[in-house]
Short mmCIF file of N, CA and C in Angstrom, two decimals:
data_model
loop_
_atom_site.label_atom_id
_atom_site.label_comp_id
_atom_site.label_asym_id
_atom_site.label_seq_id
_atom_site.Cartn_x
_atom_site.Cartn_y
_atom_site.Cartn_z
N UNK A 1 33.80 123.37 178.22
CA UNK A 1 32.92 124.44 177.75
C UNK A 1 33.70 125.35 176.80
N UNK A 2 33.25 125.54 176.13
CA UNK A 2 33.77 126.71 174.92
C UNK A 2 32.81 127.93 175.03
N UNK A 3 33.19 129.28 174.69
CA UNK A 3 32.91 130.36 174.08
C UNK A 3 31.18 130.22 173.17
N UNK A 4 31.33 128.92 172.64
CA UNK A 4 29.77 128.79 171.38
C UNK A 4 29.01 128.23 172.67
N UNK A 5 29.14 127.61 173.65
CA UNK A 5 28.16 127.50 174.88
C UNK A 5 27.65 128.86 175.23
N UNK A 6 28.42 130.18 175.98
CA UNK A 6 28.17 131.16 176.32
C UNK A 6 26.65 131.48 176.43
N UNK A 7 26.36 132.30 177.11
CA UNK A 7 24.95 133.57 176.73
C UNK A 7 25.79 135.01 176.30
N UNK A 8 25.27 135.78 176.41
CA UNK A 8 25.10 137.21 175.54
C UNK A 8 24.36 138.13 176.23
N UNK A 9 24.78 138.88 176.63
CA UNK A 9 24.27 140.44 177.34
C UNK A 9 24.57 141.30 176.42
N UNK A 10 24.02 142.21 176.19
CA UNK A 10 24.35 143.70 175.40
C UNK A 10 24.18 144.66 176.74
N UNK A 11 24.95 145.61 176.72
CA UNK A 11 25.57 146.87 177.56
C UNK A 11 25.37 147.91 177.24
N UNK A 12 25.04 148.76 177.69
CA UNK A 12 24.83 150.04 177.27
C UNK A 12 24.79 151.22 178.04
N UNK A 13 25.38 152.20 177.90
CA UNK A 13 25.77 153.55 178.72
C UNK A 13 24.91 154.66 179.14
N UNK A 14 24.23 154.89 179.92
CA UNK A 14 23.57 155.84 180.35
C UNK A 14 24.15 156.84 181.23
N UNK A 15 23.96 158.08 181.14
CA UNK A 15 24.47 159.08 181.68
C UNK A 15 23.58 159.31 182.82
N UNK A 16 22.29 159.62 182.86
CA UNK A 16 20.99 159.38 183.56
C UNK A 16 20.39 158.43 183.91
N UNK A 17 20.80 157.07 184.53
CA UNK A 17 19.97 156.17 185.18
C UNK A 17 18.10 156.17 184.99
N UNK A 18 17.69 156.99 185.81
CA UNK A 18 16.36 157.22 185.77
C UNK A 18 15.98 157.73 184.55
N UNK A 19 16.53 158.70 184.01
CA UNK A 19 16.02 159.08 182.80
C UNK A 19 15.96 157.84 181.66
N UNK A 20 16.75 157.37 181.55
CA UNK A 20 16.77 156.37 181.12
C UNK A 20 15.54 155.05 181.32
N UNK A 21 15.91 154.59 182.48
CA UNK A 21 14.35 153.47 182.67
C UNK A 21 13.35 154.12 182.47
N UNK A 22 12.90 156.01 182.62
CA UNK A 22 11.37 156.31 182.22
C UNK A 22 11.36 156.13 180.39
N UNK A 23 12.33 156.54 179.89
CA UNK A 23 12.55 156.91 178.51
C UNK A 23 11.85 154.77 178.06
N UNK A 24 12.94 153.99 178.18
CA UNK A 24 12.91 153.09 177.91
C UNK A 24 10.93 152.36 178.59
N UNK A 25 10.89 152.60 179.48
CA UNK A 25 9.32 152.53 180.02
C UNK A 25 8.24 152.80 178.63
N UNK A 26 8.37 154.27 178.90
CA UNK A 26 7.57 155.31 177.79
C UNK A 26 7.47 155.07 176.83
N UNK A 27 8.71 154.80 175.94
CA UNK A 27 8.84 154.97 174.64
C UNK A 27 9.11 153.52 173.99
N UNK A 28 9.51 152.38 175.25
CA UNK A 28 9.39 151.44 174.24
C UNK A 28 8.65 150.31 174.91
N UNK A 29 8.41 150.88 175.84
CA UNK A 29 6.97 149.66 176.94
C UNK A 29 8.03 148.70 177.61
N UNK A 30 9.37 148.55 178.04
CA UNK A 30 10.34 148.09 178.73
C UNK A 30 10.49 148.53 180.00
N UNK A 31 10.39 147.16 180.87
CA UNK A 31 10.23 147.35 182.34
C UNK A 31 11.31 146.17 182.61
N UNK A 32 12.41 146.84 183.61
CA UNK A 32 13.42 146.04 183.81
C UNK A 32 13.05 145.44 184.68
N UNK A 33 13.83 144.49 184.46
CA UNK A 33 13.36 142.73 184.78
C UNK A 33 14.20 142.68 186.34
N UNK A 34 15.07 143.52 186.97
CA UNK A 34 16.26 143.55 187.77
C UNK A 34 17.01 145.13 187.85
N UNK A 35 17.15 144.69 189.13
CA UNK A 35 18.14 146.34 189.11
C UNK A 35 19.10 146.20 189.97
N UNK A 36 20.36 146.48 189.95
CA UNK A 36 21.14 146.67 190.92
C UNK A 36 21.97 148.67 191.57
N UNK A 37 22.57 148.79 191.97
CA UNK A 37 23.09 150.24 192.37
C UNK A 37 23.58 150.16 191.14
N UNK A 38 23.38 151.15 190.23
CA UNK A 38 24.51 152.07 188.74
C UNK A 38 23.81 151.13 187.81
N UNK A 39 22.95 150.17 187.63
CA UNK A 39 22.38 149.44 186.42
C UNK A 39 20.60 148.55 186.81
N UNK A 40 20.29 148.34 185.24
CA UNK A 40 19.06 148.03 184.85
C UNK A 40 19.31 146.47 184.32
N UNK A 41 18.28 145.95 184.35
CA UNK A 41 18.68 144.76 183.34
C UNK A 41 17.19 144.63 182.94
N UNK A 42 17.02 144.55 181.56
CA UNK A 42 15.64 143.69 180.30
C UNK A 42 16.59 142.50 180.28
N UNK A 43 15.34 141.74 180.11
CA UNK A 43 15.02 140.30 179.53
C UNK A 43 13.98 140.83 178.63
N UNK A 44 14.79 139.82 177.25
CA UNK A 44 13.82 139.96 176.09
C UNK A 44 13.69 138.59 175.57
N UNK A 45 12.81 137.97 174.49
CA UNK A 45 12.47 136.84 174.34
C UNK A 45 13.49 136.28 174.28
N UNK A 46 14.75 136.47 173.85
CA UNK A 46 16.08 135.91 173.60
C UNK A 46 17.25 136.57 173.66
N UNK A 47 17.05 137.14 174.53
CA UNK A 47 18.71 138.33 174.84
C UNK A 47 18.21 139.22 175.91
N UNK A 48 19.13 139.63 176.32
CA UNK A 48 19.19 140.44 177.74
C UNK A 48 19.68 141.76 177.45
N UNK A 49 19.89 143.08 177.55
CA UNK A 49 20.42 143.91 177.47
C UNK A 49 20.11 145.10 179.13
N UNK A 50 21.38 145.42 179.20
CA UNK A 50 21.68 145.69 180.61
C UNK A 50 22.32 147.37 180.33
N UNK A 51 21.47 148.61 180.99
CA UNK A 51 21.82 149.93 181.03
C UNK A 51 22.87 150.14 181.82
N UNK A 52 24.03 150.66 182.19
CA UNK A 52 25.18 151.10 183.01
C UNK A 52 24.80 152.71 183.17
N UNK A 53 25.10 152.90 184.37
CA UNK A 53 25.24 154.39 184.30
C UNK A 53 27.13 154.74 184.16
N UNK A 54 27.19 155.82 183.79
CA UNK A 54 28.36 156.11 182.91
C UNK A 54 28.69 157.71 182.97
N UNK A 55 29.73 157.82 183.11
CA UNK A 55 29.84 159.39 183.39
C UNK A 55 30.08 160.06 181.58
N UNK A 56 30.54 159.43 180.83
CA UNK A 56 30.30 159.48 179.49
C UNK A 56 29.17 158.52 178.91
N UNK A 57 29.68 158.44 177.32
CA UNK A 57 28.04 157.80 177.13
C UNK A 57 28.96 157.46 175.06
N UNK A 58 28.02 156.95 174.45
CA UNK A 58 28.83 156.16 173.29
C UNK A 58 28.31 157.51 172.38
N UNK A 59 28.90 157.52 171.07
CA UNK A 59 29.23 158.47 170.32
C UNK A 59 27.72 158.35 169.40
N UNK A 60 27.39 157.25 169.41
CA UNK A 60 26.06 157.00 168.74
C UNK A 60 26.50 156.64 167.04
N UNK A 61 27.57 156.21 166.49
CA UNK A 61 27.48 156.73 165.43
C UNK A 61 27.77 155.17 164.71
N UNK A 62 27.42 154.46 165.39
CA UNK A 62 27.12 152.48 165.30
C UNK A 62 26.02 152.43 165.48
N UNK A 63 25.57 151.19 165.11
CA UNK A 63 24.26 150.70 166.04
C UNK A 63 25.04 149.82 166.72
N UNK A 64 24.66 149.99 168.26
CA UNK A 64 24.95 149.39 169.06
C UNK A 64 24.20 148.28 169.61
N UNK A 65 22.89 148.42 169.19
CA UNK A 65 21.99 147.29 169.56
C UNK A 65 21.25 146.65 168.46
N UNK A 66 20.86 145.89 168.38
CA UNK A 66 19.79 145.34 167.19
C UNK A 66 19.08 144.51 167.68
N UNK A 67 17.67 144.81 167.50
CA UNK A 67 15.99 143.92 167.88
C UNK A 67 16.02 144.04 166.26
N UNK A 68 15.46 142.67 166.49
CA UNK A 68 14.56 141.62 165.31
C UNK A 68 12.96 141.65 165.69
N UNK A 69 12.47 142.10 165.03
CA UNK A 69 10.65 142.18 165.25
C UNK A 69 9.91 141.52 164.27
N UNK A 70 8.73 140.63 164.17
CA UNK A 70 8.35 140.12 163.18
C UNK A 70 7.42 141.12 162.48
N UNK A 71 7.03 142.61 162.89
CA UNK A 71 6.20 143.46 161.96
C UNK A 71 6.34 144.42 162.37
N UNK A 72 7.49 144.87 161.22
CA UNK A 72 8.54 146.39 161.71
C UNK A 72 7.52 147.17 161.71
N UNK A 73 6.70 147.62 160.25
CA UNK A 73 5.79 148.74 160.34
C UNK A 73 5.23 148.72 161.76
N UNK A 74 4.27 148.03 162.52
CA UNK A 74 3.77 147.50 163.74
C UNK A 74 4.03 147.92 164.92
N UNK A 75 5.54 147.93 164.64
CA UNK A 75 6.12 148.35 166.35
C UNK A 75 6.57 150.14 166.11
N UNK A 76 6.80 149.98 164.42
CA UNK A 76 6.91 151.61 163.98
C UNK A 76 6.32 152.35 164.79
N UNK A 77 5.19 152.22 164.17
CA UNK A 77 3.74 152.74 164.47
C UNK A 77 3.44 152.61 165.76
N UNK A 78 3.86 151.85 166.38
CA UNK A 78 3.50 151.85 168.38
C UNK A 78 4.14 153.21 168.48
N UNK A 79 6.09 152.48 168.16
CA UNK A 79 6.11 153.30 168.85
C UNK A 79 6.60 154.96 168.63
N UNK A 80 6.00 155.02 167.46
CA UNK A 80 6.32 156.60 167.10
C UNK A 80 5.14 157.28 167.77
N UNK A 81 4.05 156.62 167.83
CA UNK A 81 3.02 157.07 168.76
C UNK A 81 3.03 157.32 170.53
N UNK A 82 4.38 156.83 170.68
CA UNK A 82 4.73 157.10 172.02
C UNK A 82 5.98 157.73 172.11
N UNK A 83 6.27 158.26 170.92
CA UNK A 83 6.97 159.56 171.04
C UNK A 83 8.67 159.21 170.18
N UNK A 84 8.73 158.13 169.78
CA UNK A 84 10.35 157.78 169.36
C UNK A 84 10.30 158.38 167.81
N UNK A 85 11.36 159.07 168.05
CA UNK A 85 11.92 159.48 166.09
C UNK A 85 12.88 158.27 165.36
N UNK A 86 12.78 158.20 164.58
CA UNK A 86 13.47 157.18 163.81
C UNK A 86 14.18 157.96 163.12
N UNK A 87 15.31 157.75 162.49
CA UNK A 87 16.26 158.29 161.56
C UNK A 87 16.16 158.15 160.36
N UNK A 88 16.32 159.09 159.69
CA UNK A 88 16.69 159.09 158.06
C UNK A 88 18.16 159.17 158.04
N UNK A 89 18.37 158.21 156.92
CA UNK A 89 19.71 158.47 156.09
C UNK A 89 19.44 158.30 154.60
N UNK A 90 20.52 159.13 154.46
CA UNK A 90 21.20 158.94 152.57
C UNK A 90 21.84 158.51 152.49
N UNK A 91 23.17 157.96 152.26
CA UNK A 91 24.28 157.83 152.57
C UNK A 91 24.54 156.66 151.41
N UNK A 92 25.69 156.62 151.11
CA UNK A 92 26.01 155.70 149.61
C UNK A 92 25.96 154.05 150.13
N UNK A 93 24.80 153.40 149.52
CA UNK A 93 24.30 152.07 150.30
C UNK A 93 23.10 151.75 151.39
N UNK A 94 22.82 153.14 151.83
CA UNK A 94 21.92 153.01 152.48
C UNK A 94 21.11 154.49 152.80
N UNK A 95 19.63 153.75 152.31
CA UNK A 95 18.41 155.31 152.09
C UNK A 95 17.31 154.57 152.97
N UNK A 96 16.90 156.00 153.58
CA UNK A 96 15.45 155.43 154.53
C UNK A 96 14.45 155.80 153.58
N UNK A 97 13.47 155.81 153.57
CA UNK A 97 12.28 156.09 153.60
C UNK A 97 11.04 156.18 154.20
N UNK A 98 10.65 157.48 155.08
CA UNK A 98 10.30 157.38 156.19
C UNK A 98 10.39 156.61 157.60
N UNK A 99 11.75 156.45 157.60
CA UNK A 99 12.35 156.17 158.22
C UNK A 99 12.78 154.53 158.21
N UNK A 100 12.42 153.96 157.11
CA UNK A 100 12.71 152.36 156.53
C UNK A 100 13.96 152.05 155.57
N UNK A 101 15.00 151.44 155.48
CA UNK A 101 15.65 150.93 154.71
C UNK A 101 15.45 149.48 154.32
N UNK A 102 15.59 149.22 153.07
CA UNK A 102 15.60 148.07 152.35
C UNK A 102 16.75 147.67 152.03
N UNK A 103 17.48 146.57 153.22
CA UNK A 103 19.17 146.37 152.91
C UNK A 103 19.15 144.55 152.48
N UNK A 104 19.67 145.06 151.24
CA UNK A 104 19.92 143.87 150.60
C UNK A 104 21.36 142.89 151.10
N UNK A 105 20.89 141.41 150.91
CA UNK A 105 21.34 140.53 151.52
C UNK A 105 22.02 140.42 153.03
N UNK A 106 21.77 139.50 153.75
CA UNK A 106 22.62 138.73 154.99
C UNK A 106 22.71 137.27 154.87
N UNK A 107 22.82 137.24 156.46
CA UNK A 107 23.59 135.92 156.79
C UNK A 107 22.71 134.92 155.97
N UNK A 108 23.47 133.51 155.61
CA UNK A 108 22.13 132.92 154.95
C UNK A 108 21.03 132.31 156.12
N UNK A 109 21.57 132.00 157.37
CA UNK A 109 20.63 131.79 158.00
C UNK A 109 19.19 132.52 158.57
N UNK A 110 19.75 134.34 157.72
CA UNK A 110 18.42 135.00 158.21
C UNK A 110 18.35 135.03 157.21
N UNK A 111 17.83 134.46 156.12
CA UNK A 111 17.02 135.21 155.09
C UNK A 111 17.79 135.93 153.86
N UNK A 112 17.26 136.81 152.47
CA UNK A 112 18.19 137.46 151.73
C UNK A 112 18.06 138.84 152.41
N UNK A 113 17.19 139.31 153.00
CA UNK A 113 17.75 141.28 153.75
C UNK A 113 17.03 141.07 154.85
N UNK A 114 16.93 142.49 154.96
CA UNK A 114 15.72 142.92 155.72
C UNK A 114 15.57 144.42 155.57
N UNK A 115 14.51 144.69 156.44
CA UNK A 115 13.90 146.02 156.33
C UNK A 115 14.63 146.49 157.60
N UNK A 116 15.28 148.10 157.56
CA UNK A 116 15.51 147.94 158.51
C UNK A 116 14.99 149.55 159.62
N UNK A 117 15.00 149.78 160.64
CA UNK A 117 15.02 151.51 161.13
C UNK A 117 15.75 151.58 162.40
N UNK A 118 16.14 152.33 162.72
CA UNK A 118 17.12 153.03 163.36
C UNK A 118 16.47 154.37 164.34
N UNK A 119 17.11 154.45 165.91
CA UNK A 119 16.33 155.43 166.36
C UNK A 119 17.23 155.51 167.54
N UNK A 120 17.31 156.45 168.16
CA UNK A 120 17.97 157.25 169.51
C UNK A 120 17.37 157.01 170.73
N UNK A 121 17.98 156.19 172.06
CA UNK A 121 17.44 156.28 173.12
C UNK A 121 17.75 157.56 173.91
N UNK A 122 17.67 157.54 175.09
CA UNK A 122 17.50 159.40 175.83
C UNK A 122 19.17 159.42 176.12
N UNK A 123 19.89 158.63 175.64
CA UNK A 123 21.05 158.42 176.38
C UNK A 123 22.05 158.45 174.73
N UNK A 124 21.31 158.50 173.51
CA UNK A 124 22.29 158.72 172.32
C UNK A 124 22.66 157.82 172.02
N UNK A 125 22.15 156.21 172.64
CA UNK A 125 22.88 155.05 171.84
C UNK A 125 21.82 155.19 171.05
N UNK A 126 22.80 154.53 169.65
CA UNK A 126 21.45 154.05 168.31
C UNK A 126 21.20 152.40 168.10
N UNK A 127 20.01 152.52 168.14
CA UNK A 127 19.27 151.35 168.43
C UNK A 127 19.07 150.77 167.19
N UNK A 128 19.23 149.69 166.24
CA UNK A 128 18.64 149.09 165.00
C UNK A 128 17.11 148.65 165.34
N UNK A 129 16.05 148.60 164.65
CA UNK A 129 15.36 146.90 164.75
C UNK A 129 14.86 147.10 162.89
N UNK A 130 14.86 145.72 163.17
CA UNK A 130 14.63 145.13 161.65
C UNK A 130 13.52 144.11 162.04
N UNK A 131 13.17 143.60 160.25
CA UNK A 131 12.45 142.57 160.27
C UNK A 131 13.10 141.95 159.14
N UNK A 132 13.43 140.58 159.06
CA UNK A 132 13.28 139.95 158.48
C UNK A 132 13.17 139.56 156.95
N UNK A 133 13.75 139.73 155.61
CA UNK A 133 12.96 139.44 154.36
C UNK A 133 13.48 138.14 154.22
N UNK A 134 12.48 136.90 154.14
CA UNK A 134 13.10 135.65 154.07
C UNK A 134 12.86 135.08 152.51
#
């Protein structure tokens, strides 16, 4: 077995446990799949990502996570209606627009960009999701 067999969990730091699973509930319709004492676990169509509680918490100033959605506006629009802010930036290489960036080129297996937005869970990690420009 090698490393390219593996699966993939993403991790993530919560300071607030509960605050956290209502936030993630609420704001992005995520109901953990598993729980143990100090953590959460989602199952998503193809990746897992697992909350830690944490007496600190990440600086936010990465994206630490990234969802792929097939109709960014779509889930925008859910879920700004259930309360999530998305981020603007300026920044040399990368501009939102209402909260959308248009980032030119990736991998060749996804496509030449994508669209992308960016947003804060209750816990300060920053979240990517994109869609796709193939």
């Amino acid at each position: 077995m090698s490393l390219t067999d593996a699966s993939v969990e993403g991790r993530l730091p919560a300071r607030d446990l509960d605050r956290a699973r209502r936030w993630y509930a609420e704001k992005l319709g995520l109901e953990a799949a598993e729980e143990r004492p100090g953590g959460l676990r989602y199952v998503l169509a193809s990746g897992v990502v697992c909350l830690f509680a944490a007496q600190g918490g990440s600086e936010g100033l990465f994206t630490q996570l990234a969802l792929y959605v097939a109709d960014l506006d779509a889930e925008m629009a859910a879920m700004r209606a259930r309360g999530v802010v998305f981020e603007e930036y300026e920044v040399p290489g990368l501009t939102t627009v209402d909260g959308v960036a248009d980032v030119e080129g990736n991998y060749p297996s996804k496509g030449r960009g994508e669209r992308a937005a960016w947003f804060r869970d209750s816990e300060g990690n920053l979240i990517g999701m994109a869609e796709l420009v193939r």
